[in-house]
Amino acid sequence: MAASLICGRLTASLRNSGAKTTIASASKVLGVSSGLLGCHGSQQHQQQRGLSLHEYMSIGLLKEAGIAVPDGMVASSSDEAYSDLVVKAQVLAGGRGKGTFEGGLKGGVKIVYSPEEARDISSQMIGRKLYTKQTGEAGRICNQVFICERRYPRREYYFAITMERSFQGPVLIGSSQGGVNIEDVAAESPDAIVKEPIDIVEGIKMEQAVKVAEKMGFPQPLVKEAAENMIKLYNVFMKYDASMLEINPMVEDSSGIVMCMDAKINFDSNAAYRQQKVFDLQDWTQEDPRDRQAAKADLNYIGLDGTIGCLVNGAGLAMATMDIIKLHGGTPANFLDVGGGATAHQVTEAFKLITSDRKVQAILVNIFGGIMRCDVIAQGIIMAVTDLDLKIPIVVRLQGTRVDDAKALIAASPLKILACDDLDEAAKMVTRARTHTHTHTHTHTHTHTHTHTHTHTHIYSTEVNETSGSTVMEHGRGSQMFRVRID
């Protein structure tokens, strides 16, 4: 997955922007998640930008294409891992070799010398979380290990194919320095990186593959074989609508052949409709449950660390909404784009997704109805609040198509939802609104204990004082109503 970073640095070089291109800017150029490059920031969960398969599955695709790979098998229990081979933890994250398992085992790639050692190592991997530089504190559960034959390479190389916008198509990336942290190579020795853009229409040519193999430093007798492997890898890349294919390392084996010892392939999620066989292999145990829920509802969701849930249509408006919440001292709990054609059912699912995060204390709905109809959003909000019996403050800002119908629906409902036309004011309201819970306990020591818990979170009305600029919200029910002033 380092291919994106390398290509980003090369692109920066081509544009004479210097060697200080950051990972973040590289990811922007490539249109990929910075998580692929090992940078997560404060993000709790990564957006699912495409499908990633486990190593043994990717190796299987290469083998089907006639590419030389190590023989191996996958084991789901320590009893299956009995051969004198290499044991590799199967988690969808980079940096396995330097990771740490629950229980203290260091490294997710181990060479074993006896059946007993294979079983012992596997038992310390399977069913435990592996923590790497890419997973962060969350870690990734290891449910399987890949047991493959041990090979003895003479030399190791790096090879990858990725989509690069500046080239308007695929680019081959290679280096004579394989089997190491290729990001460090790209940063410290950019001249050691070879790149070759491929015409998306004409496809890869033998002379291009040969040129790359020679620049990577393959011995002359193996240049043609290496080039043939690169062509086969390119064909796999195109056949399965991959967005990235990485081999680290590609080796010159001691037996004198070129082999791919490892494989990471990322697939374009937009091709799921015609790559169903591949997408059926997705391992959801490697994903956050909310990511799966979002995928089922066709929602774009990223979980964050904050307390204010966001439901917005359009990625740009969603980011602007998150920014303005932050500007007023709040912290967004998520990025959630319902898209331009969301249904009332999708809006309900979006609310379920947001409220599944227990940190969420309030929700801001910000919809601009262009393609999207505001009345559909309003129906979804009413359905969600009713079905989920939500007790937290909800601020709704609607503008655009059928906005008057939407406001009428909300006003006619028995639900108490804060409506606001101004985004800045809506952000202030949702940032400062808090759930008010009052608990009162009476204890009768003679016969029994009786507990009364009263929770008042119903928002009845809101008004803005034009002179002071303060906001007053009324909460409660009947004689229990009270007013909250927000300056």
Tab-separated table of C-alpha atoms in Angstrom:
chain	number	residue	atom	x	y	z
A	1	MET	CA	0.000	0.000	0.000
A	2	ALA	CA	3.057	2.198	-0.091
A	3	ALA	CA	2.559	2.595	-3.832
A	4	SER	CA	0.322	5.619	-3.334
A	5	LEU	CA	2.953	7.424	-1.272
A	6	ILE	CA	5.733	6.672	-3.737
A	7	CYS	CA	3.676	7.770	-6.709
A	8	GLY	CA	2.692	10.908	-4.847
A	9	ARG	CA	6.336	11.784	-4.219
A	10	LEU	CA	7.233	11.106	-7.834
A	11	THR	CA	4.364	13.263	-9.010
A	12	ALA	CA	5.527	16.052	-6.740
A	13	SER	CA	8.996	15.738	-8.244
A	14	LEU	CA	7.593	15.934	-11.766
A	15	ARG	CA	5.794	19.120	-10.803
A	16	ASN	CA	9.016	20.603	-9.368
A	17	SER	CA	7.406	20.922	-5.968
A	18	GLY	CA	10.437	19.609	-4.113
A	19	ALA	CA	11.108	16.568	-1.983
A	20	LYS	CA	9.065	17.730	1.000
A	21	THR	CA	5.719	16.491	-0.293
A	22	THR	CA	3.862	15.097	2.668
A	23	ILE	CA	1.870	11.918	2.887
A	24	ALA	CA	-1.299	13.946	3.261
A	25	SER	CA	-0.707	15.943	0.080
A	26	ALA	CA	0.234	12.780	-1.773
A	27	SER	CA	-3.042	11.201	-0.754
A	28	LYS	CA	-4.913	14.278	-1.989
A	29	VAL	CA	-3.195	14.079	-5.371
A	30	LEU	CA	-4.022	10.404	-5.664
A	31	GLY	CA	-7.510	10.653	-4.262
A	32	VAL	CA	-6.864	7.935	-1.695
A	33	SER	CA	-7.419	7.710	2.030
A	34	SER	CA	-4.355	8.734	4.003
A	35	GLY	CA	-5.007	5.622	6.064
A	36	LEU	CA	-3.567	3.641	3.175
A	37	LEU	CA	-0.351	5.512	3.742
A	38	GLY	CA	-0.276	4.906	7.462
A	39	CYS	CA	-1.602	8.299	8.608
A	40	HIS	CA	-4.780	8.304	10.649
A	41	GLY	CA	-4.797	11.562	12.604
A	42	SER	CA	-7.558	11.596	15.182
A	43	GLN	CA	-9.808	9.504	12.996
A	44	GLN	CA	-11.234	6.549	14.829
A	45	HIS	CA	-12.292	4.590	11.798
A	46	GLN	CA	-11.156	4.702	8.217
A	47	GLN	CA	-13.489	5.297	5.353
A	48	GLN	CA	-13.963	2.249	3.195
A	49	ARG	CA	-12.556	3.619	-0.067
A	50	GLY	CA	-12.212	0.192	-1.669
A	51	LEU	CA	-12.042	-3.492	-0.943
A	52	SER	CA	-8.870	-5.047	0.466
A	53	LEU	CA	-8.362	-8.808	0.509
A	54	HIS	CA	-6.211	-10.886	2.808
A	55	GLU	CA	-2.778	-11.815	1.528
A	56	TYR	CA	-3.614	-15.458	0.878
A	57	MET	CA	-6.597	-14.426	-1.284
A	58	SER	CA	-4.471	-11.997	-3.304
A	59	ILE	CA	-1.799	-14.677	-3.681
A	60	GLY	CA	-4.529	-16.978	-5.003
A	61	LEU	CA	-5.501	-14.476	-7.716
A	62	LEU	CA	-1.862	-14.228	-8.786
A	63	LYS	CA	-1.507	-17.992	-8.892
A	64	GLU	CA	-4.585	-18.263	-11.127
A	65	ALA	CA	-2.895	-15.812	-13.502
A	66	GLY	CA	0.168	-18.053	-13.814
A	67	ILE	CA	2.445	-15.922	-11.647
A	68	ALA	CA	5.058	-17.711	-9.537
A	69	VAL	CA	4.129	-17.480	-5.844
A	70	PRO	CA	5.032	-19.547	-2.767
A	71	ASP	CA	2.861	-22.580	-2.114
A	72	GLY	CA	0.817	-22.266	1.030
A	73	MET	CA	-2.382	-22.837	2.941
A	74	VAL	CA	-4.567	-20.879	5.322
A	75	ALA	CA	-5.176	-22.057	8.881
A	76	SER	CA	-7.952	-20.967	11.209
A	77	SER	CA	-6.675	-22.877	14.230
A	78	SER	CA	-3.260	-23.709	15.655
A	79	ASP	CA	-3.863	-27.429	15.014
A	80	GLU	CA	-3.898	-26.754	11.269
A	81	ALA	CA	-0.572	-24.907	11.368
A	82	TYR	CA	1.878	-27.754	11.596
A	83	SER	CA	4.340	-27.427	8.697
A	84	ASP	CA	7.925	-26.211	8.759
A	85	LEU	CA	7.134	-22.956	6.966
A	86	VAL	CA	6.520	-19.225	7.393
A	87	VAL	CA	3.520	-18.206	9.516
A	88	LYS	CA	1.884	-14.897	8.517
A	89	ALA	CA	-0.935	-13.265	10.473
A	90	GLN	CA	-3.829	-12.347	8.179
A	91	VAL	CA	-4.992	-8.852	9.087
A	92	LEU	CA	-5.844	-6.014	6.716
A	93	ALA	CA	-3.088	-3.673	7.832
A	94	GLY	CA	0.481	-2.909	6.926
A	95	GLY	CA	3.465	-3.217	9.224
A	96	ARG	CA	2.609	-6.732	10.398
A	97	GLY	CA	6.232	-7.704	10.826
A	98	LYS	CA	6.795	-4.999	13.447
A	99	GLY	CA	3.395	-5.304	15.111
A	100	THR	CA	2.541	-6.650	18.557
A	101	PHE	CA	-0.218	-9.099	19.482
A	102	GLU	CA	-2.438	-9.172	22.513
A	103	GLY	CA	-0.489	-11.338	24.890
A	104	GLY	CA	2.873	-9.859	23.917
A	105	LEU	CA	3.965	-11.788	20.795
A	106	LYS	CA	6.169	-9.530	18.693
A	107	GLY	CA	5.743	-9.616	14.925
A	108	GLY	CA	3.003	-10.941	12.661
A	109	VAL	CA	5.361	-12.795	10.306
A	110	LYS	CA	7.321	-15.662	11.841
A	111	ILE	CA	9.627	-18.379	10.507
A	112	VAL	CA	9.039	-21.702	12.251
A	113	TYR	CA	11.284	-24.755	12.340
A	114	SER	CA	9.062	-27.469	13.761
A	115	PRO	CA	5.387	-28.475	13.830
A	116	GLU	CA	5.298	-27.722	17.547
A	117	GLU	CA	6.650	-24.216	17.004
A	118	ALA	CA	4.133	-23.619	14.208
A	119	ARG	CA	1.283	-24.573	16.514
A	120	ASP	CA	2.652	-22.456	19.358
A	121	ILE	CA	3.135	-19.338	17.228
A	122	SER	CA	-0.261	-19.739	15.545
A	123	SER	CA	-2.007	-20.100	18.902
A	124	GLN	CA	-0.535	-16.733	19.928
A	125	MET	CA	-1.885	-15.100	16.745
A	126	ILE	CA	-5.306	-16.600	16.012
A	127	GLY	CA	-8.154	-14.966	17.890
A	128	ARG	CA	-6.003	-12.071	19.126
A	129	LYS	CA	-5.645	-8.480	18.010
A	130	LEU	CA	-2.520	-7.323	16.209
A	131	TYR	CA	-1.444	-3.731	16.787
A	132	THR	CA	0.619	-2.082	14.057
A	133	LYS	CA	1.525	1.427	12.991
A	134	GLN	CA	-1.479	1.436	10.675
A	135	THR	CA	-4.084	-0.047	13.028
A	136	GLY	CA	-3.340	2.288	15.913
A	137	GLU	CA	-4.835	1.539	19.323
A	138	ALA	CA	-7.867	-0.212	17.808
A	139	GLY	CA	-5.815	-3.107	16.431
A	140	ARG	CA	-7.145	-5.762	14.044
A	141	ILE	CA	-8.336	-9.228	14.996
A	142	CYS	CA	-6.380	-12.124	13.478
A	143	ASN	CA	-8.752	-14.974	12.626
A	144	GLN	CA	-6.428	-16.829	10.262
A	145	VAL	CA	-2.766	-17.330	9.488
A	146	PHE	CA	-1.233	-17.946	6.086
A	147	ILE	CA	1.224	-20.847	6.134
A	148	CYS	CA	3.546	-20.676	3.141
A	149	GLU	CA	6.724	-22.379	2.075
A	150	ARG	CA	9.988	-20.775	3.021
A	151	ARG	CA	12.047	-19.526	0.068
A	152	TYR	CA	15.617	-18.253	-0.022
A	153	PRO	CA	15.873	-15.113	-2.184
A	154	ARG	CA	19.142	-13.849	-3.574
A	155	ARG	CA	17.783	-10.342	-4.085
A	156	GLU	CA	14.565	-8.576	-3.163
A	157	TYR	CA	12.754	-5.915	-5.199
A	158	TYR	CA	9.679	-3.753	-4.802
A	159	PHE	CA	6.958	-3.607	-7.461
A	160	ALA	CA	3.536	-1.982	-7.534
A	161	ILE	CA	0.832	-0.738	-9.874
A	162	THR	CA	-1.486	2.083	-8.878
A	163	MET	CA	-3.851	4.556	-10.501
A	164	GLU	CA	-2.345	8.026	-10.775
A	165	ARG	CA	-4.485	11.004	-11.703
A	166	SER	CA	-1.628	13.111	-13.035
A	167	PHE	CA	-0.809	10.318	-15.502
A	168	GLN	CA	-4.521	9.762	-16.229
A	169	GLY	CA	-4.102	6.039	-15.803
A	170	PRO	CA	-2.014	3.272	-14.239
A	171	VAL	CA	1.655	3.629	-13.390
A	172	LEU	CA	4.225	0.921	-12.691
A	173	ILE	CA	6.445	1.574	-9.689
A	174	GLY	CA	9.589	-0.397	-8.951
A	175	SER	CA	12.688	-0.315	-6.799
A	176	SER	CA	15.825	-2.364	-6.293
A	177	GLN	CA	15.194	-2.025	-2.551
A	178	GLY	CA	12.458	-4.486	-1.658
A	179	GLY	CA	11.419	-6.269	1.494
A	180	VAL	CA	11.882	-3.089	3.519
A	181	ASN	CA	9.778	-0.087	4.462
A	182	ILE	CA	9.374	1.345	0.980
A	183	GLU	CA	8.027	4.639	2.354
A	184	ASP	CA	11.453	5.263	3.869
A	185	VAL	CA	13.111	4.478	0.543
A	186	ALA	CA	10.845	6.959	-1.244
A	187	ALA	CA	11.615	9.647	1.332
A	188	GLU	CA	15.353	9.095	1.678
A	189	SER	CA	16.369	7.837	-1.791
A	190	PRO	CA	13.791	8.999	-4.360
A	191	ASP	CA	16.239	8.164	-7.170
A	192	ALA	CA	15.941	4.492	-6.205
A	193	ILE	CA	12.309	4.536	-7.353
A	194	VAL	CA	11.420	3.665	-10.953
A	195	LYS	CA	8.113	4.714	-12.509
A	196	GLU	CA	6.516	3.989	-15.864
A	197	PRO	CA	3.092	5.385	-16.861
A	198	ILE	CA	0.889	2.998	-18.856
A	199	ASP	CA	-1.532	4.118	-21.556
A	200	ILE	CA	-4.936	3.013	-20.290
A	201	VAL	CA	-6.138	2.336	-23.852
A	202	GLU	CA	-3.092	0.627	-25.351
A	203	GLY	CA	-2.140	-1.240	-22.197
A	204	ILE	CA	1.299	-2.378	-21.086
A	205	LYS	CA	3.930	-3.191	-23.711
A	206	MET	CA	6.793	-5.657	-23.372
A	207	GLU	CA	9.401	-2.952	-23.956
A	208	GLN	CA	7.975	-0.948	-21.068
A	209	ALA	CA	8.084	-3.920	-18.716
A	210	VAL	CA	11.631	-4.760	-19.829
A	211	LYS	CA	12.734	-1.167	-19.214
A	212	VAL	CA	11.317	-1.241	-15.687
A	213	ALA	CA	12.899	-4.639	-14.938
A	214	GLU	CA	16.297	-3.404	-16.111
A	215	LYS	CA	16.060	-0.203	-14.074
A	216	MET	CA	15.067	-2.235	-11.018
A	217	GLY	CA	18.340	-4.142	-11.364
A	218	PHE	CA	17.253	-7.645	-12.351
A	219	PRO	CA	20.157	-9.704	-13.762
A	220	GLN	CA	20.042	-9.801	-17.554
A	221	PRO	CA	19.074	-13.512	-17.741
A	222	LEU	CA	16.009	-12.766	-15.574
A	223	VAL	CA	14.911	-9.465	-17.148
A	224	LYS	CA	12.497	-11.094	-19.591
A	225	GLU	CA	10.994	-13.335	-16.894
A	226	ALA	CA	10.560	-10.360	-14.564
A	227	ALA	CA	8.955	-8.366	-17.390
A	228	GLU	CA	6.556	-11.220	-18.152
A	229	ASN	CA	5.540	-11.315	-14.494
A	230	MET	CA	4.920	-7.566	-14.556
A	231	ILE	CA	2.664	-7.941	-17.584
A	232	LYS	CA	0.716	-10.710	-15.848
A	233	LEU	CA	0.396	-8.543	-12.756
A	234	TYR	CA	-0.881	-5.670	-14.889
A	235	ASN	CA	-3.453	-7.993	-16.432
A	236	VAL	CA	-4.623	-8.997	-12.933
A	237	PHE	CA	-4.797	-5.312	-12.014
A	238	MET	CA	-7.039	-4.540	-14.989
A	239	LYS	CA	-9.109	-7.736	-14.936
A	240	TYR	CA	-10.257	-7.228	-11.349
A	241	ASP	CA	-10.628	-3.413	-11.439
A	242	ALA	CA	-7.890	-2.930	-8.874
A	243	SER	CA	-6.888	0.514	-7.691
A	244	MET	CA	-3.590	-0.693	-6.227
A	245	LEU	CA	-1.473	-3.840	-6.477
A	246	GLU	CA	1.706	-4.152	-4.426
A	247	ILE	CA	4.352	-6.887	-4.357
A	248	ASN	CA	6.898	-6.513	-1.579
A	249	PRO	CA	9.091	-8.300	-2.163
A	250	MET	CA	9.366	-9.559	-5.716
A	251	VAL	CA	12.468	-11.746	-5.570
A	252	GLU	CA	15.163	-13.478	-7.519
A	253	ASP	CA	14.937	-16.883	-5.879
A	254	SER	CA	17.934	-19.054	-5.034
A	255	SER	CA	16.646	-21.525	-7.622
A	256	GLY	CA	16.992	-18.845	-10.304
A	257	ILE	CA	13.360	-17.838	-10.847
A	258	VAL	CA	11.376	-14.647	-10.259
A	259	MET	CA	8.697	-14.958	-7.583
A	260	CYS	CA	6.134	-12.739	-5.869
A	261	MET	CA	6.532	-13.437	-2.163
A	262	ASP	CA	3.725	-11.172	-0.980
A	263	ALA	CA	0.664	-9.492	-2.475
A	264	LYS	CA	-1.609	-6.646	-1.458
A	265	ILE	CA	-4.460	-5.706	-3.777
A	266	ASN	CA	-7.024	-2.958	-3.302
A	267	PHE	CA	-10.156	-3.018	-5.471
A	268	ASP	CA	-12.251	-0.111	-6.702
A	269	SER	CA	-15.559	-0.187	-4.830
A	270	ASN	CA	-17.277	1.357	-7.865
A	271	ALA	CA	-16.626	-1.923	-9.704
A	272	ALA	CA	-18.419	-4.078	-7.129
A	273	TYR	CA	-21.327	-4.680	-9.495
A	274	ARG	CA	-19.089	-6.509	-11.961
A	275	GLN	CA	-16.592	-7.970	-9.494
A	276	GLN	CA	-19.098	-9.696	-7.235
A	277	LYS	CA	-16.936	-12.802	-6.886
A	278	VAL	CA	-14.110	-10.730	-5.455
A	279	PHE	CA	-16.282	-8.531	-3.245
A	280	ASP	CA	-17.976	-11.601	-1.785
A	281	LEU	CA	-14.577	-12.394	-0.231
A	282	GLN	CA	-14.626	-9.284	1.957
A	283	ASP	CA	-13.769	-10.047	5.572
A	284	TRP	CA	-16.131	-7.918	7.630
A	285	THR	CA	-14.465	-8.979	10.869
A	286	GLN	CA	-11.688	-6.586	9.875
A	287	GLU	CA	-14.098	-3.661	9.662
A	288	ASP	CA	-15.978	-1.652	12.250
A	289	PRO	CA	-19.602	-2.902	12.545
A	290	ARG	CA	-20.793	0.601	11.696
A	291	ASP	CA	-18.879	0.464	8.418
A	292	ARG	CA	-20.809	-2.653	7.489
A	293	GLN	CA	-24.095	-1.041	8.481
A	294	ALA	CA	-23.235	2.027	6.382
A	295	ALA	CA	-22.294	-0.118	3.393
A	296	LYS	CA	-25.605	-1.991	3.558
A	297	ALA	CA	-27.525	1.294	3.606
A	298	ASP	CA	-25.325	2.788	0.855
A	299	LEU	CA	-24.142	5.614	3.106
A	300	ASN	CA	-20.732	7.287	3.221
A	301	TYR	CA	-19.712	7.168	6.869
A	302	ILE	CA	-16.561	7.783	8.881
A	303	GLY	CA	-16.579	7.589	12.669
A	304	LEU	CA	-14.696	10.285	14.586
A	305	ASP	CA	-13.971	11.096	18.231
A	306	GLY	CA	-16.503	13.860	18.908
A	307	THR	CA	-19.943	14.162	20.510
A	308	ILE	CA	-22.066	15.865	17.827
A	309	GLY	CA	-23.551	13.606	15.179
A	310	CYS	CA	-23.779	14.990	11.639
A	311	LEU	CA	-26.207	14.019	8.875
A	312	VAL	CA	-25.529	15.924	5.664
A	313	ASN	CA	-25.987	15.497	1.912
A	314	GLY	CA	-22.866	16.027	-0.156
A	315	ALA	CA	-19.257	15.515	0.894
A	316	GLY	CA	-18.335	19.188	0.558
A	317	LEU	CA	-21.245	20.377	2.682
A	318	ALA	CA	-20.502	17.613	5.191
A	319	MET	CA	-16.926	18.810	5.619
A	320	ALA	CA	-18.060	22.435	5.890
A	321	THR	CA	-20.587	21.392	8.550
A	322	MET	CA	-17.885	19.624	10.534
A	323	ASP	CA	-15.659	22.694	10.249
A	324	ILE	CA	-18.304	25.097	11.533
A	325	ILE	CA	-19.121	22.786	14.458
A	326	LYS	CA	-15.427	22.813	15.346
A	327	LEU	CA	-15.327	26.594	14.910
A	328	HIS	CA	-17.974	26.988	17.610
A	329	GLY	CA	-16.213	24.704	20.060
A	330	GLY	CA	-17.922	21.416	19.265
A	331	THR	CA	-16.433	18.161	18.047
A	332	PRO	CA	-18.052	16.152	15.229
A	333	ALA	CA	-18.729	12.506	16.017
A	334	ASN	CA	-18.814	11.450	12.400
A	335	PHE	CA	-18.761	12.283	8.723
A	336	LEU	CA	-21.994	11.050	7.147
A	337	ASP	CA	-23.031	11.865	3.587
A	338	VAL	CA	-26.470	10.505	2.650
A	339	GLY	CA	-25.918	11.441	-0.990
A	340	GLY	CA	-28.242	13.169	-3.423
A	341	GLY	CA	-30.886	10.487	-3.731
A	342	ALA	CA	-31.450	9.296	-0.185
A	343	THR	CA	-34.784	7.772	0.782
A	344	ALA	CA	-36.648	8.135	4.070
A	345	HIS	CA	-35.442	4.622	4.937
A	346	GLN	CA	-31.806	5.642	4.378
A	347	VAL	CA	-32.269	8.663	6.615
A	348	THR	CA	-33.615	6.367	9.331
A	349	GLU	CA	-30.624	4.062	8.887
A	350	ALA	CA	-28.337	7.094	9.088
A	351	PHE	CA	-29.851	8.056	12.443
A	352	LYS	CA	-29.396	4.489	13.687
A	353	LEU	CA	-25.771	4.644	12.613
A	354	ILE	CA	-25.140	7.967	14.326
A	355	THR	CA	-26.856	7.024	17.581
A	356	SER	CA	-25.068	3.677	17.774
A	357	ASP	CA	-22.113	5.767	18.969
A	358	ARG	CA	-22.757	6.295	22.687
A	359	LYS	CA	-20.607	9.422	22.711
A	360	VAL	CA	-23.152	11.308	20.594
A	361	GLN	CA	-24.936	13.952	22.703
A	362	ALA	CA	-26.679	15.932	19.949
A	363	ILE	CA	-27.322	15.698	16.206
A	364	LEU	CA	-27.136	18.338	13.487
A	365	VAL	CA	-28.989	17.648	10.232
A	366	ASN	CA	-27.820	19.972	7.446
A	367	ILE	CA	-29.489	19.435	4.075
A	368	PHE	CA	-29.364	21.491	0.903
A	369	GLY	CA	-32.100	20.233	-1.377
A	370	GLY	CA	-30.913	20.343	-4.946
A	371	ILE	CA	-31.461	16.849	-6.259
A	372	MET	CA	-32.431	15.873	-2.729
A	373	ARG	CA	-35.962	16.758	-1.616
A	374	CYS	CA	-36.178	18.317	1.832
A	375	ASP	CA	-39.585	16.758	2.508
A	376	VAL	CA	-38.093	13.278	2.049
A	377	ILE	CA	-35.428	14.130	4.612
A	378	ALA	CA	-38.105	15.452	6.974
A	379	GLN	CA	-40.090	12.218	6.639
A	380	GLY	CA	-36.954	10.241	7.417
A	381	ILE	CA	-36.160	12.386	10.459
A	382	ILE	CA	-39.667	11.979	11.854
A	383	MET	CA	-39.577	8.229	11.217
A	384	ALA	CA	-36.150	7.868	12.837
A	385	VAL	CA	-36.906	9.952	15.932
A	386	THR	CA	-40.178	8.065	16.427
A	387	ASP	CA	-38.800	4.567	15.825
A	388	LEU	CA	-35.647	5.091	17.866
A	389	ASP	CA	-37.362	7.123	20.594
A	390	LEU	CA	-34.482	9.580	20.525
A	391	LYS	CA	-33.990	11.723	23.619
A	392	ILE	CA	-31.035	13.840	22.550
A	393	PRO	CA	-31.268	17.354	21.034
A	394	ILE	CA	-31.733	17.401	17.257
A	395	VAL	CA	-31.121	20.565	15.257
A	396	VAL	CA	-32.370	20.558	11.661
A	397	ARG	CA	-31.299	23.030	9.018
A	398	LEU	CA	-33.068	22.525	5.671
A	399	GLN	CA	-32.784	24.646	2.521
A	400	GLY	CA	-33.786	24.034	-1.085
A	401	THR	CA	-36.309	21.853	-2.891
A	402	ARG	CA	-39.646	21.548	-1.062
A	403	VAL	CA	-38.249	23.106	2.090
A	404	ASP	CA	-41.655	24.596	3.019
A	405	ASP	CA	-43.254	21.152	2.810
A	406	ALA	CA	-40.468	19.800	5.000
A	407	LYS	CA	-40.944	22.499	7.626
A	408	ALA	CA	-44.692	21.866	7.627
A	409	LEU	CA	-44.138	18.146	8.211
A	410	ILE	CA	-41.807	18.799	11.145
A	411	ALA	CA	-44.109	21.449	12.629
A	412	ALA	CA	-47.135	19.146	12.340
A	413	SER	CA	-45.379	16.254	14.039
A	414	PRO	CA	-45.631	15.818	17.820
A	415	LEU	CA	-41.847	15.668	17.972
A	416	LYS	CA	-39.843	18.499	19.420
A	417	ILE	CA	-37.062	19.255	16.977
A	418	LEU	CA	-35.095	22.492	16.709
A	419	ALA	CA	-35.466	24.018	13.237
A	420	CYS	CA	-33.022	26.655	12.049
A	421	ASP	CA	-32.465	28.354	8.680
A	422	ASP	CA	-28.986	29.723	9.333
A	423	LEU	CA	-26.092	27.244	9.353
A	424	ASP	CA	-23.945	29.315	11.682
A	425	GLU	CA	-26.771	29.588	14.205
A	426	ALA	CA	-27.568	25.887	13.840
A	427	ALA	CA	-23.956	25.025	14.632
A	428	LYS	CA	-24.028	27.230	17.736
A	429	MET	CA	-27.252	25.641	18.927
A	430	VAL	CA	-26.156	22.044	18.480
A	431	THR	CA	-22.724	22.726	19.969
A	432	ARG	CA	-24.120	24.207	23.168
A	433	ALA	CA	-27.228	22.073	23.533
A	434	ARG	CA	-26.922	19.348	26.118
A	435	THR	CA	-29.078	16.526	27.317
A	436	HIS	CA	-30.639	17.426	30.662
A	437	THR	CA	-31.264	14.416	32.828
A	438	HIS	CA	-32.683	14.775	36.304
A	439	THR	CA	-32.592	11.851	38.649
A	440	HIS	CA	-34.423	11.911	41.956
A	441	THR	CA	-34.380	9.003	44.372
A	442	HIS	CA	-36.688	8.375	47.354
A	443	THR	CA	-35.747	5.656	49.807
A	444	HIS	CA	-38.330	4.286	52.277
A	445	THR	CA	-36.338	2.470	54.911
A	446	HIS	CA	-39.296	0.844	56.678
A	447	THR	CA	-40.792	-1.332	53.965
A	448	HIS	CA	-39.293	-0.872	50.509
A	449	THR	CA	-37.106	1.210	48.266
A	450	HIS	CA	-38.772	3.141	45.447
A	451	THR	CA	-36.810	4.979	42.782
A	452	HIS	CA	-38.208	7.617	40.438
A	453	THR	CA	-36.064	8.674	37.499
A	454	HIS	CA	-37.287	11.592	35.409
A	455	THR	CA	-35.532	12.376	32.136
A	456	HIS	CA	-36.526	15.636	30.481
A	457	THR	CA	-34.947	16.062	27.068
A	458	HIS	CA	-37.917	17.234	24.995
A	459	ILE	CA	-37.150	20.462	23.167
A	460	TYR	CA	-40.342	22.464	22.893
A	461	SER	CA	-39.251	25.675	21.279
A	462	THR	CA	-36.358	27.961	20.529
A	463	GLU	CA	-36.052	31.683	20.111
A	464	VAL	CA	-33.180	33.993	19.242
A	465	ASN	CA	-32.858	37.344	20.973
A	466	GLU	CA	-31.967	39.756	18.179
A	467	THR	CA	-30.497	42.276	20.637
A	468	SER	CA	-28.230	40.048	22.679
A	469	GLY	CA	-27.722	37.315	20.109
A	470	SER	CA	-28.456	34.692	22.744
A	471	THR	CA	-30.572	31.607	22.134
A	472	VAL	CA	-33.254	30.370	24.513
A	473	MET	CA	-34.449	26.765	24.339
A	474	GLU	CA	-37.388	25.427	26.305
A	475	HIS	CA	-37.171	21.880	27.588
A	476	GLY	CA	-39.520	19.616	29.424
A	477	ARG	CA	-43.186	18.857	29.642
A	478	GLY	CA	-46.101	20.702	31.263
A	479	SER	CA	-45.322	22.091	34.700
A	480	GLN	CA	-41.840	20.597	34.482
A	481	MET	CA	-40.794	22.898	31.605
A	482	PHE	CA	-37.685	24.994	32.102
A	483	ARG	CA	-35.710	27.390	29.924
A	484	VAL	CA	-32.061	27.240	28.944
A	485	ARG	CA	-30.283	30.360	27.788
A	486	ILE	CA	-27.311	30.004	25.423
A	487	ASP	CA	-25.220	33.171	25.168
